[in-house]
PDB file of C-alpha atoms in Angstrom:
ATOM      1  CA  MET A 261       1.365  22.412  19.613  1.00 35.00           C
ATOM      2  CA  GLU A 262       2.900  21.219  15.706  1.00 37.00           C
ATOM      3  CA  GLU A 263       6.046  20.306  17.464  1.00 37.00           C
ATOM      4  CA  GLU A 264       4.136  18.400  19.582  1.00 37.00           C
ATOM      5  CA  ILE A 265       2.248  16.312  16.315  1.00 40.00           C
ATOM      6  CA  VAL A 266       4.078  15.711  14.721  1.00 43.00           C
ATOM      7  CA  ALA A 267       7.013  13.871  17.403  1.00 46.00           C
ATOM      8  CA  ARG A 268       4.124  10.945  19.075  1.00 74.00           C
ATOM      9  CA  ARG A 269       3.772   8.587  17.627  1.00 82.00           C
ATOM     10  CA  GLU A 270       0.558   6.144  17.026  1.00 88.00           C
ATOM     11  CA  LYS A 271       0.336   2.994  19.367  1.00 83.00           C
ATOM     12  CA  GLY A 272       0.415  -0.417  18.516  1.00 83.00           C
ATOM     13  CA  GLY A 273       0.157  -2.142  20.357  1.00 88.00           C
ATOM     14  CA  PHE A 274       2.105  -5.711  21.142  1.00 91.00           C
ATOM     15  CA  TRP A 275       1.671  -7.303  18.488  1.00 85.00           C
ATOM     16  CA  VAL A 276       2.298  -3.906  16.031  1.00 91.00           C
ATOM     17  CA  GLY A 277       6.046  -4.522  18.332  1.00 92.00           C
ATOM     18  CA  VAL A 278       6.237  -8.268  17.381  1.00 90.00           C
ATOM     19  CA  ALA A 279       5.752  -7.092  13.233  1.00 90.00           C
ATOM     20  CA  ALA A 280       8.583  -4.256  14.389  1.00 92.00           C
ATOM     21  CA  VAL A 281      11.002  -6.663  15.348  1.00 92.00           C
ATOM     22  CA  LEU A 282      10.563  -8.754  13.062  1.00 90.00           C
ATOM     23  CA  PHE A 283       9.890  -6.420   9.328  1.00 93.00           C
ATOM     24  CA  TYR A 284      12.530  -3.924  10.504  1.00 95.00           C
ATOM     25  CA  PRO A 285      15.916  -6.636  10.393  1.00 94.00           C
ATOM     26  CA  LEU A 286      14.207  -8.157   6.911  1.00 89.00           C
ATOM     27  CA  THR A 287      13.778  -4.887   5.130  1.00 92.00           C
ATOM     28  CA  GLY A 288      17.522  -3.587   5.769  1.00 93.00           C
ATOM     29  CA  ILE A 289      19.091  -5.840   3.967  1.00 95.00           C
ATOM     30  CA  ALA A 290      18.325  -2.934   1.381  1.00 97.00           C
ATOM     31  CA  ARG A 291      18.709   1.075   1.338  1.00 97.00           C
ATOM     32  CA  ARG A 292      15.743   3.058   1.996  1.00 97.00           C
ATOM     33  CA  VAL A 293      14.884   5.891  -0.534  1.00 98.00           C
ATOM     34  CA  TYR A 294      11.909   7.851   0.787  1.00 98.00           C
ATOM     35  CA  VAL A 295      10.648  10.300  -1.411  1.00 98.00           C
ATOM     36  CA  GLY A 296       7.230  13.126  -0.654  1.00 98.00           C
ATOM     37  CA  ALA A 297       6.943  10.669   3.477  1.00 98.00           C
ATOM     38  CA  GLU A 298       6.009  14.461   4.630  1.00 98.00           C
ATOM     39  CA  LYS A 299       2.735  14.064   3.075  1.00 98.00           C
ATOM     40  CA  ILE A 300       1.702  11.362   5.133  1.00 98.00           C
ATOM     41  CA  PRO A 301      -0.280  12.979   7.646  1.00 97.00           C
ATOM     42  CA  ARG A 302       0.962  12.246  11.178  1.00 96.00           C
ATOM     43  CA  GLN A 303      -2.890  12.068  13.055  1.00 96.00           C
ATOM     44  CA  GLY A 304      -5.634  11.261  11.253  1.00 97.00           C
ATOM     45  CA  PRO A 305      -7.223   8.864   8.403  1.00 98.00           C
ATOM     46  CA  ALA A 306      -5.263   8.136   4.911  1.00 98.00           C
ATOM     47  CA  LEU A 307      -6.222   5.814   2.005  1.00 98.00           C
ATOM     48  CA  LEU A 308      -2.602   5.183   1.057  1.00 98.00           C
ATOM     49  CA  VAL A 309      -2.972   3.568  -2.683  1.00 98.00           C
ATOM     50  CA  MET A 310      -0.026   1.337  -3.559  1.00 98.00           C
ATOM     51  CA  ASN A 311       1.769  -0.405  -6.579  1.00 98.00           C
ATOM     52  CA  HIS A 312       2.358  -4.091  -6.306  1.00 97.00           C
ATOM     53  CA  ILE A 313       5.216  -5.266  -7.628  1.00 97.00           C
ATOM     54  CA  SER A 314       6.985  -8.149  -4.708  1.00 96.00           C
ATOM     55  CA  HIS A 315       5.696 -10.860  -2.135  1.00 93.00           C
ATOM     56  CA  LEU A 316       8.428  -8.211   0.052  1.00 95.00           C
ATOM     57  CA  ASP A 317       5.602  -5.596  -0.055  1.00 96.00           C
ATOM     58  CA  PRO A 318       3.523  -5.918   2.885  1.00 93.00           C
ATOM     59  CA  ALA A 319       6.393  -5.593   4.958  1.00 94.00           C
ATOM     60  CA  VAL A 320       9.151  -2.909   3.248  1.00 97.00           C
ATOM     61  CA  ASP A 321       5.338  -0.510   3.450  1.00 98.00           C
ATOM     62  CA  ALA A 322       4.496  -1.525   6.964  1.00 96.00           C
ATOM     63  CA  VAL A 323       8.181  -0.199   7.956  1.00 97.00           C
ATOM     64  CA  PHE A 324       7.955   2.468   5.851  1.00 98.00           C
ATOM     65  CA  VAL A 325       4.697   4.475   6.960  1.00 98.00           C
ATOM     66  CA  HIS A 326       5.527   2.985  10.899  1.00 97.00           C
ATOM     67  CA  ARG A 327       8.448   5.195  10.427  1.00 97.00           C
ATOM     68  CA  GLN A 328       6.436   8.160   9.939  1.00 97.00           C
ATOM     69  CA  LYS A 329       4.572   7.086  13.162  1.00 96.00           C
ATOM     70  CA  ARG A 330       1.621   5.435  12.023  1.00 97.00           C
ATOM     71  CA  VAL A 331      -0.189   1.861  12.598  1.00 96.00           C
ATOM     72  CA  PRO A 332      -0.215   1.033   8.876  1.00 97.00           C
ATOM     73  CA  ARG A 333      -3.928  -1.413   8.216  1.00 96.00           C
ATOM     74  CA  PHE A 334      -3.809  -3.742   5.412  1.00 95.00           C
ATOM     75  CA  LEU A 335      -6.385  -5.817   3.457  1.00 92.00           C
ATOM     76  CA  PHE A 336      -4.494  -9.372   3.754  1.00 81.00           C
ATOM     77  CA  LYS A 337      -6.113 -12.817   2.035  1.00 78.00           C
ATOM     78  CA  GLU A 338      -8.209 -14.690   4.961  1.00 77.00           C
ATOM     79  CA  SER A 339      -5.662 -17.915   4.329  1.00 73.00           C
ATOM     80  CA  LEU A 340      -2.353 -15.926   6.753  1.00 71.00           C
ATOM     81  CA  MET A 341      -4.637 -15.560   9.985  1.00 72.00           C
ATOM     82  CA  ARG A 342      -4.088 -19.427  10.303  1.00 75.00           C
ATOM     83  CA  ALA A 343      -0.489 -19.534   9.011  1.00 76.00           C
ATOM     84  CA  PRO A 344       1.724 -20.088  12.356  1.00 76.00           C
ATOM     85  CA  ILE A 345       4.258 -17.501  12.700  1.00 73.00           C
ATOM     86  CA  LEU A 346       2.538 -14.490  10.633  1.00 78.00           C
ATOM     87  CA  GLY A 347      -1.148 -15.679  11.537  1.00 79.00           C
ATOM     88  CA  PRO A 348      -0.887 -13.656  15.008  1.00 83.00           C
ATOM     89  CA  ILE A 349       1.241 -10.921  14.054  1.00 82.00           C
ATOM     90  CA  VAL A 350      -1.475  -9.776  11.380  1.00 80.00           C
ATOM     91  CA  ALA A 351      -4.714 -10.394  13.539  1.00 81.00           C
ATOM     92  CA  GLY A 352      -3.455  -9.369  16.528  1.00 83.00           C
ATOM     93  CA  SER A 353      -1.951  -6.057  14.569  1.00 85.00           C
ATOM     94  CA  GLY A 354      -5.580  -5.110  13.701  1.00 86.00           C
ATOM     95  CA  GLN A 355      -4.863  -5.869   9.697  1.00 91.00           C
ATOM     96  CA  ILE A 356      -7.955  -6.666   7.635  1.00 90.00           C
ATOM     97  CA  PRO A 357      -9.023 -10.101   6.526  1.00 85.00           C
ATOM     98  CA  VAL A 358     -10.095 -10.602   2.308  1.00 83.00           C
ATOM     99  CA  SER A 359     -12.418 -14.124   1.461  1.00 71.00           C
ATOM    100  CA  ARG A 360     -11.767 -13.971  -1.960  1.00 63.00           C
ATOM    101  CA  GLY A 361     -14.232 -15.466  -3.638  1.00 57.00           C
ATOM    102  CA  SER A 362     -17.363 -15.995  -0.650  1.00 51.00           C
ATOM    103  CA  ALA A 363     -20.135 -13.953   0.391  1.00 54.00           C
ATOM    104  CA  ALA A 364     -17.124 -12.318   3.239  1.00 55.00           C
ATOM    105  CA  ALA A 365     -15.397 -10.545   0.379  1.00 56.00           C
ATOM    106  CA  GLY A 366     -17.031  -7.544   0.732  1.00 63.00           C
ATOM    107  CA  ASP A 367     -16.718  -7.889   4.604  1.00 68.00           C
ATOM    108  CA  SER A 368     -13.587  -6.690   3.858  1.00 76.00           C
ATOM    109  CA  LEU A 369     -14.185  -3.187   2.562  1.00 88.00           C
ATOM    110  CA  LYS A 370     -16.979  -2.411   5.530  1.00 91.00           C
ATOM    111  CA  ALA A 371     -13.790  -3.196   8.243  1.00 92.00           C
ATOM    112  CA  ALA A 372     -11.256  -0.952   6.244  1.00 95.00           C
ATOM    113  CA  HIS A 373     -13.996   1.492   6.784  1.00 95.00           C
ATOM    114  CA  GLU A 374     -14.632   1.311   9.833  1.00 95.00           C
ATOM    115  CA  ALA A 375     -10.794   1.353  10.411  1.00 96.00           C
ATOM    116  CA  LEU A 376     -10.832   4.400   8.006  1.00 97.00           C
ATOM    117  CA  GLN A 377     -13.636   5.789  10.025  1.00 97.00           C
ATOM    118  CA  ASP A 378     -11.878   5.061  13.245  1.00 97.00           C
ATOM    119  CA  GLY A 379      -8.492   7.709  12.121  1.00 97.00           C
ATOM    120  CA  LYS A 380      -6.543   4.655  10.997  1.00 97.00           C
ATOM    121  CA  ILE A 381      -4.167   4.674   8.326  1.00 98.00           C
ATOM    122  CA  VAL A 382      -5.164   2.322   5.808  1.00 98.00           C
ATOM    123  CA  VAL A 383      -3.186   1.368   2.411  1.00 98.00           C
ATOM    124  CA  ILE A 384      -4.184  -1.028  -0.383  1.00 97.00           C
ATOM    125  CA  TYR A 385      -2.570  -2.434  -3.379  1.00 96.00           C
ATOM    126  CA  PRO A 386      -5.650  -1.698  -6.152  1.00 96.00           C
ATOM    127  CA  GLU A 387      -4.183  -4.402  -8.495  1.00 95.00           C
ATOM    128  CA  GLY A 388      -4.962  -7.101  -5.704  1.00 91.00           C
ATOM    129  CA  THR A 389      -1.645  -9.462  -6.686  1.00 92.00           C
ATOM    130  CA  ILE A 390       1.735  -9.326  -7.495  1.00 95.00           C
ATOM    131  CA  THR A 391       1.506  -7.663 -11.119  1.00 95.00           C
ATOM    132  CA  LYS A 392       2.462 -10.125 -13.759  1.00 90.00           C
ATOM    133  CA  ASP A 393       3.294  -7.078 -16.199  1.00 94.00           C
ATOM    134  CA  PRO A 394       7.623  -8.561 -17.206  1.00 92.00           C
ATOM    135  CA  ALA A 395       8.291  -5.003 -16.966  1.00 95.00           C
ATOM    136  CA  GLY A 396       7.121  -4.741 -13.111  1.00 96.00           C
ATOM    137  CA  TRP A 397       4.637  -2.216 -14.325  1.00 97.00           C
ATOM    138  CA  PRO A 398       0.730  -1.875 -12.297  1.00 97.00           C
ATOM    139  CA  LYS A 399      -1.881  -3.385 -14.512  1.00 93.00           C
ATOM    140  CA  GLU A 400      -6.004  -3.091 -14.854  1.00 92.00           C
ATOM    141  CA  SER A 401      -7.388  -2.745 -11.398  1.00 96.00           C
ATOM    142  CA  PHE A 402      -9.955  -3.679  -9.289  1.00 94.00           C
ATOM    143  CA  THR A 403     -11.898  -0.864  -8.084  1.00 95.00           C
ATOM    144  CA  GLY A 404     -12.453  -1.934  -4.143  1.00 94.00           C
ATOM    145  CA  ALA A 405      -9.641   1.985  -3.627  1.00 96.00           C
ATOM    146  CA  ALA A 406     -12.195   3.229  -5.164  1.00 97.00           C
ATOM    147  CA  ARG A 407     -15.871   2.643  -3.356  1.00 96.00           C
ATOM    148  CA  LEU A 408     -13.446   3.615   0.210  1.00 96.00           C
ATOM    149  CA  ALA A 409     -11.983   6.552  -1.107  1.00 97.00           C
ATOM    150  CA  LEU A 410     -15.510   7.818  -2.458  1.00 97.00           C
ATOM    151  CA  GLN A 411     -17.472   6.492   0.253  1.00 95.00           C
ATOM    152  CA  ASN A 412     -15.006   8.181   2.926  1.00 96.00           C
ATOM    153  CA  ASP A 413     -14.083  11.956   2.417  1.00 95.00           C
ATOM    154  CA  VAL A 414     -10.520  10.769   3.151  1.00 98.00           C
ATOM    155  CA  PRO A 415      -7.438  12.070   2.037  1.00 98.00           C
ATOM    156  CA  VAL A 416      -6.190   9.512  -0.654  1.00 98.00           C
ATOM    157  CA  ILE A 417      -2.714   9.478  -1.029  1.00 98.00           C
ATOM    158  CA  PRO A 418      -0.687   7.839  -4.390  1.00 98.00           C
ATOM    159  CA  ILE A 419       2.546   5.905  -3.771  1.00 98.00           C
ATOM    160  CA  ALA A 420       4.564   4.025  -5.547  1.00 98.00           C
ATOM    161  CA  ARG A 421       7.284   2.025  -4.292  1.00 98.00           C
ATOM    162  CA  TRP A 422      10.513   0.104  -6.433  1.00 98.00           C
ATOM    163  CA  GLY A 423      12.973  -2.241  -5.963  1.00 98.00           C
ATOM    164  CA  THR A 424      11.929  -4.903  -3.767  1.00 98.00           C
ATOM    165  CA  SER A 425      10.758  -7.557  -7.280  1.00 97.00           C
ATOM    166  CA  GLN A 426      15.209  -6.748  -7.716  1.00 96.00           C
ATOM    167  CA  ILE A 427      15.368  -8.323  -4.448  1.00 97.00           C
ATOM    168  CA  PHE A 428      12.508 -11.223  -4.190  1.00 96.00           C
ATOM    169  CA  ASN A 429      10.894 -12.119  -8.101  1.00 93.00           C
ATOM    170  CA  GLY A 430       7.289 -13.290  -7.072  1.00 88.00           C
ATOM    171  CA  TYR A 431       6.801 -15.717  -9.971  1.00 87.00           C
ATOM    172  CA  THR A 432      10.519 -17.009 -10.763  1.00 90.00           C
ATOM    173  CA  LYS A 433      10.713 -16.902  -7.004  1.00 91.00           C
ATOM    174  CA  LYS A 434      14.897 -16.454  -6.633  1.00 94.00           C
ATOM    175  CA  PHE A 435      15.814 -14.346  -3.715  1.00 95.00           C
ATOM    176  CA  THR A 436      18.551 -11.578  -4.966  1.00 96.00           C
ATOM    177  CA  PRO A 437      19.836  -8.966  -1.808  1.00 95.00           C
ATOM    178  CA  PHE A 438      23.335  -9.320  -2.609  1.00 95.00           C
ATOM    179  CA  PRO A 439      24.685  -6.935  -3.947  1.00 96.00           C
ATOM    180  CA  ARG A 440      22.437  -4.466  -1.896  1.00 97.00           C
ATOM    181  CA  LYS A 441      19.852  -2.642  -3.545  1.00 97.00           C
ATOM    182  CA  THR A 442      17.477   0.184  -3.243  1.00 98.00           C
ATOM    183  CA  ILE A 443      14.022   0.435  -2.631  1.00 98.00           C
ATOM    184  CA  THR A 444      12.024   4.105  -3.637  1.00 98.00           C
ATOM    185  CA  HIS A 445       8.748   5.202  -1.762  1.00 98.00           C
ATOM    186  CA  SER A 446       7.688   7.813  -3.629  1.00 98.00           C
ATOM    187  CA  VAL A 447       4.383  10.127  -1.965  1.00 98.00           C
ATOM    188  CA  GLY A 448       2.226  12.196  -4.283  1.00 98.00           C
ATOM    189  CA  ASP A 449      -0.222  14.829  -3.245  1.00 98.00           C
ATOM    190  CA  PRO A 450      -3.255  13.856  -1.836  1.00 98.00           C
ATOM    191  CA  LEU A 451      -6.428  13.401  -4.937  1.00 98.00           C
ATOM    192  CA  ASP A 452      -8.946  15.710  -4.846  1.00 97.00           C
ATOM    193  CA  LEU A 453     -11.439  13.842  -5.995  1.00 97.00           C
ATOM    194  CA  SER A 454     -14.474  15.936  -4.358  1.00 95.00           C
ATOM    195  CA  ALA A 455     -15.708  15.652  -7.425  1.00 95.00           C
ATOM    196  CA  TYR A 456     -17.211  12.520  -7.617  1.00 96.00           C
ATOM    197  CA  ARG A 457     -18.441  12.231  -3.163  1.00 92.00           C
ATOM    198  CA  GLY A 458     -21.624  13.100  -4.433  1.00 87.00           C
ATOM    199  CA  GLY A 459     -24.330  11.364  -6.135  1.00 89.00           C
ATOM    200  CA  ASN A 460     -23.527   7.760  -6.788  1.00 91.00           C
ATOM    201  CA  THR A 461     -20.500   6.510  -5.568  1.00 90.00           C
ATOM    202  CA  ARG A 462     -21.117   2.341  -6.221  1.00 91.00           C
ATOM    203  CA  SER A 463     -20.943   3.407  -9.837  1.00 95.00           C
ATOM    204  CA  ALA A 464     -19.543   1.059 -12.392  1.00 96.00           C
ATOM    205  CA  SER A 465     -18.911   3.929 -14.609  1.00 96.00           C
ATOM    206  CA  LYS A 466     -17.471   6.421 -11.650  1.00 97.00           C
ATOM    207  CA  LEU A 467     -15.346   3.456 -10.118  1.00 97.00           C
ATOM    208  CA  ARG A 468     -13.391   2.989 -13.285  1.00 97.00           C
ATOM    209  CA  GLU A 469     -12.383   6.038 -13.930  1.00 97.00           C
ATOM    210  CA  VAL A 470     -11.517   7.002 -10.578  1.00 98.00           C
ATOM    211  CA  THR A 471      -9.479   3.622 -10.227  1.00 98.00           C
ATOM    212  CA  LYS A 472      -8.128   4.730 -13.165  1.00 97.00           C
ATOM    213  CA  ILE A 473      -7.181   8.733 -11.843  1.00 98.00           C
ATOM    214  CA  MET A 474      -5.309   6.640  -9.028  1.00 98.00           C
ATOM    215  CA  MET A 475      -3.188   4.113 -10.389  1.00 98.00           C
ATOM    216  CA  ASP A 476      -2.401   6.967 -13.266  1.00 98.00           C
ATOM    217  CA  ASP A 477      -0.553   8.717 -10.220  1.00 98.00           C
ATOM    218  CA  VAL A 478       1.081   5.312  -8.724  1.00 98.00           C
ATOM    219  CA  THR A 479       2.171   5.189 -12.438  1.00 98.00           C
ATOM    220  CA  ARG A 480       3.493   8.347 -13.038  1.00 98.00           C
ATOM    221  CA  LEU A 481       5.012   8.397  -9.598  1.00 98.00           C
ATOM    222  CA  LEU A 482       6.633   4.921 -10.151  1.00 98.00           C
ATOM    223  CA  GLY A 483       8.079   6.222 -13.224  1.00 98.00           C
ATOM    224  CA  GLU A 484       9.913   8.955 -11.311  1.00 98.00           C
ATOM    225  CA  ILE A 485      12.063   6.417  -9.198  1.00 98.00           C
ATOM    226  CA  ARG A 486      12.745   4.687 -12.837  1.00 98.00           C
ATOM    227  CA  HIS A 487      13.271   7.701 -14.725  1.00 98.00           C
ATOM    228  CA  GLU A 488      11.882   5.549 -17.514  1.00 97.00           C
ATOM    229  CA  GLU A 489       8.537   6.425 -19.356  1.00 97.00           C
ATOM    230  CA  PRO A 490       5.173   3.932 -18.112  1.00 96.00           C
ATOM    231  CA  PRO A 491       3.207   1.761 -20.883  1.00 92.00           C
ATOM    232  CA  SER A 492       0.387   4.372 -22.833  1.00 86.00           C
ATOM    233  CA  VAL A 493      -1.250   1.128 -21.685  1.00 82.00           C
ATOM    234  CA  LYS A 494      -1.382  -0.432 -18.826  1.00 75.00           C
ATOM    235  CA  PRO A 495      -1.034  -4.547 -18.993  1.00 74.00           C
ATOM    236  CA  GLY A 496      -4.357  -6.611 -19.909  1.00 62.00           C
ATOM    237  CA  ASP A 497      -3.561  -8.501 -17.048  1.00 48.00           C
ATOM    238  CA  THR A 498      -6.400  -9.224 -14.042  1.00 43.00           C
ATOM    239  CA  ALA A 499      -6.052 -12.029 -12.342  1.00 40.00           C
TER     240      ALA A 499
END
């Protein structure tokens, strides 16, 4: 029975297939190293918490999750839904639009809650944007991921990824596919947040503490990938 579950791939539909046709060749420009990928559940809901270093991250991370036989749901900028080519793919594959700075901003978290309740995999970048830290370490993060983690009793899994910014730097706009780079994903153990799920799950101090727990683990994993000691203080950039 266990082998049968592992072998079964979550169905994604037409637009997920289109995304795979586009993204698999794109991510093939780099070597892939997956550490601990077996920790991603092959069925049922999970919240994947990741660092954000390059505009290539969503495509690379989507392929990573898809290779684990799951269909990822990302929180995307609402404006991407209107993009000529990417828009239909993002909308058709069940991604979650984020309308920043508007009255509809809370709807994105509501849609993410619903995806988790429906047994989906949701991928979130708590930093909101790619880090502006010149060394590529995670910056101070927003608390939306913590809200999802506390209000849904699902596995919360920290994942660090490194290598995409060496291929495409989002701030210099420099694309350097050669010599061929290596992109590494390292998956941590599910976080035990049971002590935080009781009481007021909207407490600002509690949300900040849970955010710190999540991103500290992501940062630790990133340090292991890079064979470097993470900074003791995160960059204070919240833009």
